[in-house]
Tab-separated table of C-alpha atoms and ligand atoms in Angstrom:
chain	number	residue	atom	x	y	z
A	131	UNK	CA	17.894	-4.942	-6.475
A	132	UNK	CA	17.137	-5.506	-10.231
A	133	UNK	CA	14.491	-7.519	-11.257
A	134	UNK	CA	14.804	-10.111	-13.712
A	135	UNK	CA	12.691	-9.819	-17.082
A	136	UNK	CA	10.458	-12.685	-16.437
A	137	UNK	CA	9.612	-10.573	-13.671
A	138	UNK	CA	8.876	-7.463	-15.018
A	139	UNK	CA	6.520	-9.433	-18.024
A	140	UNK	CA	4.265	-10.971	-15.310
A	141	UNK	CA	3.988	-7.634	-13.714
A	142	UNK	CA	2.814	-6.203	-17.147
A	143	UNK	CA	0.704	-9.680	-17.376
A	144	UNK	CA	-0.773	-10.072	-14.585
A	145	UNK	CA	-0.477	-6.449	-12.505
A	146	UNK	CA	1.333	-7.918	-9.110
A	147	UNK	CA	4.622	-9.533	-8.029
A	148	UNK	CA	4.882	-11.819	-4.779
A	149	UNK	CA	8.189	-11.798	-3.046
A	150	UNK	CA	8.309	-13.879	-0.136
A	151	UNK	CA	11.145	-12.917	2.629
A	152	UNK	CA	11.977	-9.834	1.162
A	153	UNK	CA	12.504	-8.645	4.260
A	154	UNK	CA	14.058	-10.685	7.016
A	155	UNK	CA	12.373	-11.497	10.466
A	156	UNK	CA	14.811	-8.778	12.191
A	157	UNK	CA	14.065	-6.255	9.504
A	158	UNK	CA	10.285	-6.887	10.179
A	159	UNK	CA	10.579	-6.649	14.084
A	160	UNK	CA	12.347	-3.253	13.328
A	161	UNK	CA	9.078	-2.262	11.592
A	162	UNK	CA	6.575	-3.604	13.381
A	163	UNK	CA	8.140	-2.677	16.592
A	164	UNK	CA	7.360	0.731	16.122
A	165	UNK	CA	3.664	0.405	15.545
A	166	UNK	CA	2.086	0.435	18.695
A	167	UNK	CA	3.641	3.940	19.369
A	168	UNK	CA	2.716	5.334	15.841
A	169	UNK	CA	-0.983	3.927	16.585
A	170	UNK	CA	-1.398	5.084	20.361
A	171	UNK	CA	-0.824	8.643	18.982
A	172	UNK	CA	-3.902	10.949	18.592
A	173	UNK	CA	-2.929	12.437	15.386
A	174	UNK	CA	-4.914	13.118	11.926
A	175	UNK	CA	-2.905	10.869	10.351
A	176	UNK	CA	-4.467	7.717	12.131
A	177	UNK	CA	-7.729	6.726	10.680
A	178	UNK	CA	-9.658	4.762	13.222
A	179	UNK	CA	-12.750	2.496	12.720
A	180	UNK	CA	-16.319	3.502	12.354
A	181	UNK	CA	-16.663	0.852	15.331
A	182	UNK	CA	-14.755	2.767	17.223
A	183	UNK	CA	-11.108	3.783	18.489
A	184	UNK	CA	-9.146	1.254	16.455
A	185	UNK	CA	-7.052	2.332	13.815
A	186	UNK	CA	-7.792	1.673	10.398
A	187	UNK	CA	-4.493	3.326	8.774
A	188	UNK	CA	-1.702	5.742	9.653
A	189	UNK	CA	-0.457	7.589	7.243
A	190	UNK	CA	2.657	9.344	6.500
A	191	UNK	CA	4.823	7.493	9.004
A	192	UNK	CA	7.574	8.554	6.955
A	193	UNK	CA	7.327	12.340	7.252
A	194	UNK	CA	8.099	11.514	11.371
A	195	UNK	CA	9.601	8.564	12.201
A	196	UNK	CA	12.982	7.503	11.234
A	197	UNK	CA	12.309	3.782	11.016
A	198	UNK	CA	9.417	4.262	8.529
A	199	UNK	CA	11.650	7.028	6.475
A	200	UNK	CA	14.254	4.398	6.334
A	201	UNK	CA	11.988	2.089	4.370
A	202	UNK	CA	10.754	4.541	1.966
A	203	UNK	CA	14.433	5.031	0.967
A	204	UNK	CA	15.096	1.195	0.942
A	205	UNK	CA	16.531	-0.311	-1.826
A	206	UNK	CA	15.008	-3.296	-2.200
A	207	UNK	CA	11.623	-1.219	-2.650
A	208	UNK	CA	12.590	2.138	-4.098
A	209	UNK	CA	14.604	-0.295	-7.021
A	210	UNK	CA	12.155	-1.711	-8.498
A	211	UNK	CA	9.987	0.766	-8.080
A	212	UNK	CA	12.309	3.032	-10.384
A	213	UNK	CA	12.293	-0.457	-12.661
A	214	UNK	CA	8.709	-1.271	-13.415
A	215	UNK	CA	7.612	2.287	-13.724
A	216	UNK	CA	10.607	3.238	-15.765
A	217	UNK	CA	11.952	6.451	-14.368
A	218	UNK	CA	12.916	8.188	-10.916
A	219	UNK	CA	9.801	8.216	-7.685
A	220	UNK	CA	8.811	9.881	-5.244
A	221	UNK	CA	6.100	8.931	-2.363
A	222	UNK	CA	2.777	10.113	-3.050
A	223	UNK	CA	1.176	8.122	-0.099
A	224	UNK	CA	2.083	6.192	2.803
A	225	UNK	CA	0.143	3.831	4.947
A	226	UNK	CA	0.464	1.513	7.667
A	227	UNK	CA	-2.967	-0.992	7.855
A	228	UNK	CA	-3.879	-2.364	11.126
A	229	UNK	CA	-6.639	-4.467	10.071
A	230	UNK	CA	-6.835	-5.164	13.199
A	231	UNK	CA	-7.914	-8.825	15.194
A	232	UNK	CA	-11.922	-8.719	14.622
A	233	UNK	CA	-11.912	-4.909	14.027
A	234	UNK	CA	-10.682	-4.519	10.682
A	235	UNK	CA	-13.031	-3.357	8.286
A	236	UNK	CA	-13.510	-4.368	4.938
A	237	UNK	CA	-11.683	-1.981	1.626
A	238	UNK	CA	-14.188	-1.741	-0.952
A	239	UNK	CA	-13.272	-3.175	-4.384
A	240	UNK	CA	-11.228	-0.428	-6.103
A	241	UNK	CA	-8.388	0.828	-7.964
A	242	UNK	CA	-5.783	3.035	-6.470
A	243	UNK	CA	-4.903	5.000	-9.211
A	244	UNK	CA	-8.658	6.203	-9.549
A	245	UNK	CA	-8.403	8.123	-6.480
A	246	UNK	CA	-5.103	9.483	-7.266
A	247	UNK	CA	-6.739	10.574	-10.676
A	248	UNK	CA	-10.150	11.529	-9.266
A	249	UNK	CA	-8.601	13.231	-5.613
A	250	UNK	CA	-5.057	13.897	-6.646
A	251	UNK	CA	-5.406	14.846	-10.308
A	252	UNK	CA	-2.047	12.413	-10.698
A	253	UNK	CA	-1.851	12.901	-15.150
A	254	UNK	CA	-1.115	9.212	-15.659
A	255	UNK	CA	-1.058	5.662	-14.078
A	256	UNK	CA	2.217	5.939	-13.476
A	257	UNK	CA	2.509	4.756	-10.036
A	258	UNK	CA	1.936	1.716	-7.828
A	259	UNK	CA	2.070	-0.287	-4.721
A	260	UNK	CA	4.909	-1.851	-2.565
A	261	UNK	CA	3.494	-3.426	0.133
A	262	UNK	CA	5.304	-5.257	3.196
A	263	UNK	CA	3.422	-7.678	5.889
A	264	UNK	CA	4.473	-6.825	8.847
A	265	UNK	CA	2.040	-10.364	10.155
A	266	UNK	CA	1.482	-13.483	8.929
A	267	UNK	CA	-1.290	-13.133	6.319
A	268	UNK	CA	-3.207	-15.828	5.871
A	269	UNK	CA	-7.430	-16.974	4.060
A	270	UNK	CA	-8.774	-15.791	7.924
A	271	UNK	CA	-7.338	-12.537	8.489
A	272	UNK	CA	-8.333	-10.616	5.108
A	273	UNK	CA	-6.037	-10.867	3.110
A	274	UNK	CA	-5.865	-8.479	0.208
A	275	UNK	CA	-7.527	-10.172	-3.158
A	276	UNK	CA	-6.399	-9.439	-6.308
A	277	UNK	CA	-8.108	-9.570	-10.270
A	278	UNK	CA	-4.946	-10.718	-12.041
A	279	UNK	CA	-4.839	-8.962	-15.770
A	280	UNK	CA	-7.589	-5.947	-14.007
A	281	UNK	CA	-4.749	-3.416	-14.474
A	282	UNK	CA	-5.180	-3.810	-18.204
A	283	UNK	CA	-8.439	-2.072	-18.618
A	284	UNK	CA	-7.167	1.065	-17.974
A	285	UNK	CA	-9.483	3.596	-15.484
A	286	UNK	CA	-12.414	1.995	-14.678
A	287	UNK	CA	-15.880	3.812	-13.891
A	288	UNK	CA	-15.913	4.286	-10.118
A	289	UNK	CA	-18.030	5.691	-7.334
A	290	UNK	CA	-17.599	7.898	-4.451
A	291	UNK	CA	-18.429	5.195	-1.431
A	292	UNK	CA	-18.116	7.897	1.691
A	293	UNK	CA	-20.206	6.188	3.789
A	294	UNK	CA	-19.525	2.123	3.640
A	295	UNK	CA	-15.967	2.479	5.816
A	296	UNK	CA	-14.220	5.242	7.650
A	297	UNK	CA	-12.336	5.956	4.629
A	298	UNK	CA	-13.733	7.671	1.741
A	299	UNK	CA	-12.508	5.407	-1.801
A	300	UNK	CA	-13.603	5.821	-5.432
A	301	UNK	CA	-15.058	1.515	-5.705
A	302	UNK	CA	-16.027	-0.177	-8.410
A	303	UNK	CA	-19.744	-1.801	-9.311
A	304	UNK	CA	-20.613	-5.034	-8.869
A	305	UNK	CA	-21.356	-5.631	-12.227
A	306	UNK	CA	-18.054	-4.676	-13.572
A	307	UNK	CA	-16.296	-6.572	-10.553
A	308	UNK	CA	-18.121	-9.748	-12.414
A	309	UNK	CA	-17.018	-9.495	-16.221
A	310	UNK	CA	-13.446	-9.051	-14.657
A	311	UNK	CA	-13.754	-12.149	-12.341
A	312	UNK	CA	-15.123	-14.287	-14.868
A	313	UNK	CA	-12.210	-13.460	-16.863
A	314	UNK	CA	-9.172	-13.303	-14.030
A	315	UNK	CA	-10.218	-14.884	-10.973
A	316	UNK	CA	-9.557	-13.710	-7.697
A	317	UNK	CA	-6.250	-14.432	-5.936
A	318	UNK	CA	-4.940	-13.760	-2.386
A	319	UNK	CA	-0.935	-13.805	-1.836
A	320	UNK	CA	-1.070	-15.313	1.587
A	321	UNK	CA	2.593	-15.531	3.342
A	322	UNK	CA	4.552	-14.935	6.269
A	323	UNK	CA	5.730	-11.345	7.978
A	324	UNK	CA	8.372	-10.164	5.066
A	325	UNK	CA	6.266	-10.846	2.200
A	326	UNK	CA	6.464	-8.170	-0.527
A	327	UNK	CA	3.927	-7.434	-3.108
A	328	UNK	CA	4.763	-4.998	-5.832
A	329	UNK	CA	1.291	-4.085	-7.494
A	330	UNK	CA	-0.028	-2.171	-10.295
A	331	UNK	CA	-1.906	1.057	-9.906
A	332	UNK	CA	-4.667	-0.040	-12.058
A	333	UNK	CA	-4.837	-3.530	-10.597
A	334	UNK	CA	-8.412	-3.784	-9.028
A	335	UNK	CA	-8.572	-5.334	-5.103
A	336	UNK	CA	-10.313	-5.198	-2.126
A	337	UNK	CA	-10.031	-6.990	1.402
A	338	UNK	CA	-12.759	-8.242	3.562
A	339	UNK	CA	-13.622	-7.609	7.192
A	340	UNK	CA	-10.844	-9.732	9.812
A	341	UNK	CA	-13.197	-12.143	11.944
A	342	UNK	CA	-10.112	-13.908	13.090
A	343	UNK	CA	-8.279	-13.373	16.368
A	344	UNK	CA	-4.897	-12.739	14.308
A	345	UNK	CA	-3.752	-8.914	13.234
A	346	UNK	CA	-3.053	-8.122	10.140
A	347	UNK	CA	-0.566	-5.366	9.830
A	348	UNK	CA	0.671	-4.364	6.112
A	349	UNK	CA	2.840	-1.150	5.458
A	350	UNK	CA	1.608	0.564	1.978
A	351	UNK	CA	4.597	2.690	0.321
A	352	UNK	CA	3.113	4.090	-2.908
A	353	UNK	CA	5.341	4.946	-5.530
A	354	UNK	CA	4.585	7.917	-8.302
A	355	UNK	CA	7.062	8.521	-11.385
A	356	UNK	CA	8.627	12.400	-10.735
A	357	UNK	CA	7.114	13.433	-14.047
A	358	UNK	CA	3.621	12.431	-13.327
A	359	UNK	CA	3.282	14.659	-10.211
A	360	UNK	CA	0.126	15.331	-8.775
A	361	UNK	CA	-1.625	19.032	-9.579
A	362	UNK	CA	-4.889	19.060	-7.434
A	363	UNK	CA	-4.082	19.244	-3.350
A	364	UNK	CA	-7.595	18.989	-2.277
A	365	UNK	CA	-6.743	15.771	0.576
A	366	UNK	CA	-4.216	16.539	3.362
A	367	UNK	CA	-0.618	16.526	1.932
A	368	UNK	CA	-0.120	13.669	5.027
A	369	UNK	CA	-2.375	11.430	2.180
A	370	UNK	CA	-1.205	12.909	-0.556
A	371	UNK	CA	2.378	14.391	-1.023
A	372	UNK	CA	3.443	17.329	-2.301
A	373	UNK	CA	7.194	16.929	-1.737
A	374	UNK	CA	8.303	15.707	-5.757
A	375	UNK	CA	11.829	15.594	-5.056
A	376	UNK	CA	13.353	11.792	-6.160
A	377	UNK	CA	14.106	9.495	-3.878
A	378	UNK	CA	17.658	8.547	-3.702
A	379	UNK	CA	17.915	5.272	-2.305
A	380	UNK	CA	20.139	4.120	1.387
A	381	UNK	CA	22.177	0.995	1.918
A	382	UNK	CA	20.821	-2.670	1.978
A	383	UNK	CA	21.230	-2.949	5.535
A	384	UNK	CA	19.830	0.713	6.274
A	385	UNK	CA	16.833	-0.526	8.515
A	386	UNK	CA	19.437	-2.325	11.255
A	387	UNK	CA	20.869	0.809	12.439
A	388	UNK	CA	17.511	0.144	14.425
A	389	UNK	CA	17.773	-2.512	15.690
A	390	UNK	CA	19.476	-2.253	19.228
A	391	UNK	CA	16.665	-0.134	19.637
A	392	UNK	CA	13.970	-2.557	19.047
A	393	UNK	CA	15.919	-5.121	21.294
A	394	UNK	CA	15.875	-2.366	24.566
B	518	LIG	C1	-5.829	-0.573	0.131
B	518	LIG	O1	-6.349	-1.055	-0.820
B	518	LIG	O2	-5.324	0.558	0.047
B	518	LIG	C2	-5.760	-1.294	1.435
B	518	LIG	C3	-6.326	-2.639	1.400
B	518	LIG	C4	-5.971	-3.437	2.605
B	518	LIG	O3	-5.062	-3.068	3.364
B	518	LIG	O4	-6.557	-4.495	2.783
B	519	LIG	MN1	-5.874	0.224	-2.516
């Protein structure tokens, strides 16, 4: 999958890309199908609630489960991956986001790639966000919001919030969150399960808490450029990788060798 250029100037522009139906309805079963096992495991890599036992993120799905490996390798993310950032990946992090039907907590205004600079040591901004809903998304069930143009400013001041979630993230002040509203706005790509968004590192976003009765599940593959590996392993290599080698992508069609499985 190539993109065209138009596309790759409004991700420089504006820091995001929205892709509805890149994945179809039977691809997304596939993936969604296999949540409820990945979840019901008692594992380090699920992150539960500070309310209590539901979970917040998995990570790593796919270091053990084929399905999830499959879609790290797929083509129609892995491509333009390799595109906008302009030379081979690999995965530095991996997460699937319940945000679960009342119980999903709120992620703190931030920027990704300052806690892969501040955690990870990663050298540059080299590396972003390819994001799948797995549910409908919609202005109820928190939807992530973007600052269109945020990705511009380069590294932004942050702070170590440890205590407002379950998951420690470097977030950004309310008074800096301001001067970049007032100049970009806020948007929300709502859409149906099979939605892509492609997003900068840089780009700041948050989501707020889901009051509504509807899940919101979004798989997070993060892309880093081979040659901007990470040097710092102080986090679990299940949140951040250690394995560098590039990802060579599968066929088109790789995630419906699953899919007799999801019908049983
Ligand atoms: C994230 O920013 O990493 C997750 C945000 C969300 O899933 O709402
Ligand atoms: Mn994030």
């Amino acid at each position: 999958m190539k993109l065209p250029a138009a596309d790759v100037a409004r991700f420089q522009e504006q820091g995001f890309l929205v892709y509805p139906d890149l994945f179809s309805k039977e691809e997304v079963a596939i993936l969604k199908g296999e949540v409820p096992q990945l979840y019901a495991e008692r594992r380090p890599e699920n992150v539960r609630e500070k309310t209590g036992d539901v979970v917040r993120t998995n990570f790593a799905a796919h270091t053990y489960n084929p399905v999830y490996r499959a879609l790290s390798r797929h083509p129609r993310m892995i491509d333009p991956a390799v595109q906008l950032l302009g030379g081979p990946v690999y995965i530095h992090q991996h997460k699937i986001n319940g945000k679960a039907a009342f119980d999903g907590d709120v992620w703190q205004w931030h920027q990704d790639y300052g806690t892969w600079k501040n955690d990870d040591d990663m050298p540059n901004c080299h590396a972003m966000n390819l994001a799948i809903f797995l549910d409908e998304v919609n202005e109820f069930n928190g939807p992530l919001m973007f600052i269109p143009g945020s990705h511009r400013e380069g590294v932004l001041k942050a702070g170590h919030d440890l205590t407002t979630t379950s998951y420690p993230l470097w977030t950004i002040d309310h008074a800096t969150i301001r001067k970049l509203v007032e100049r970009g706005g806020i948007v929300a790509p709502k859409g149906g399960p099979g939605t892509a968004l492609f997003f900068h590192g840089n780009l700041v976003h948050g989501s707020t808490s889901n009051m509504s009765p509807w899940d919101r599940l979004i798989v997070y593959v993060s892309a880093n450029r081979v040659d901007n590996a990470i040097r710092r392993f102080k986090r679990p290599e299940y949140i951040a990788h250690r394995d560098f080698t590039p990802i060579e992508t599968l066929a088109d069609d790789c995630l419906m060798q699953f899919r007799r499985k999801a019908a049983e």
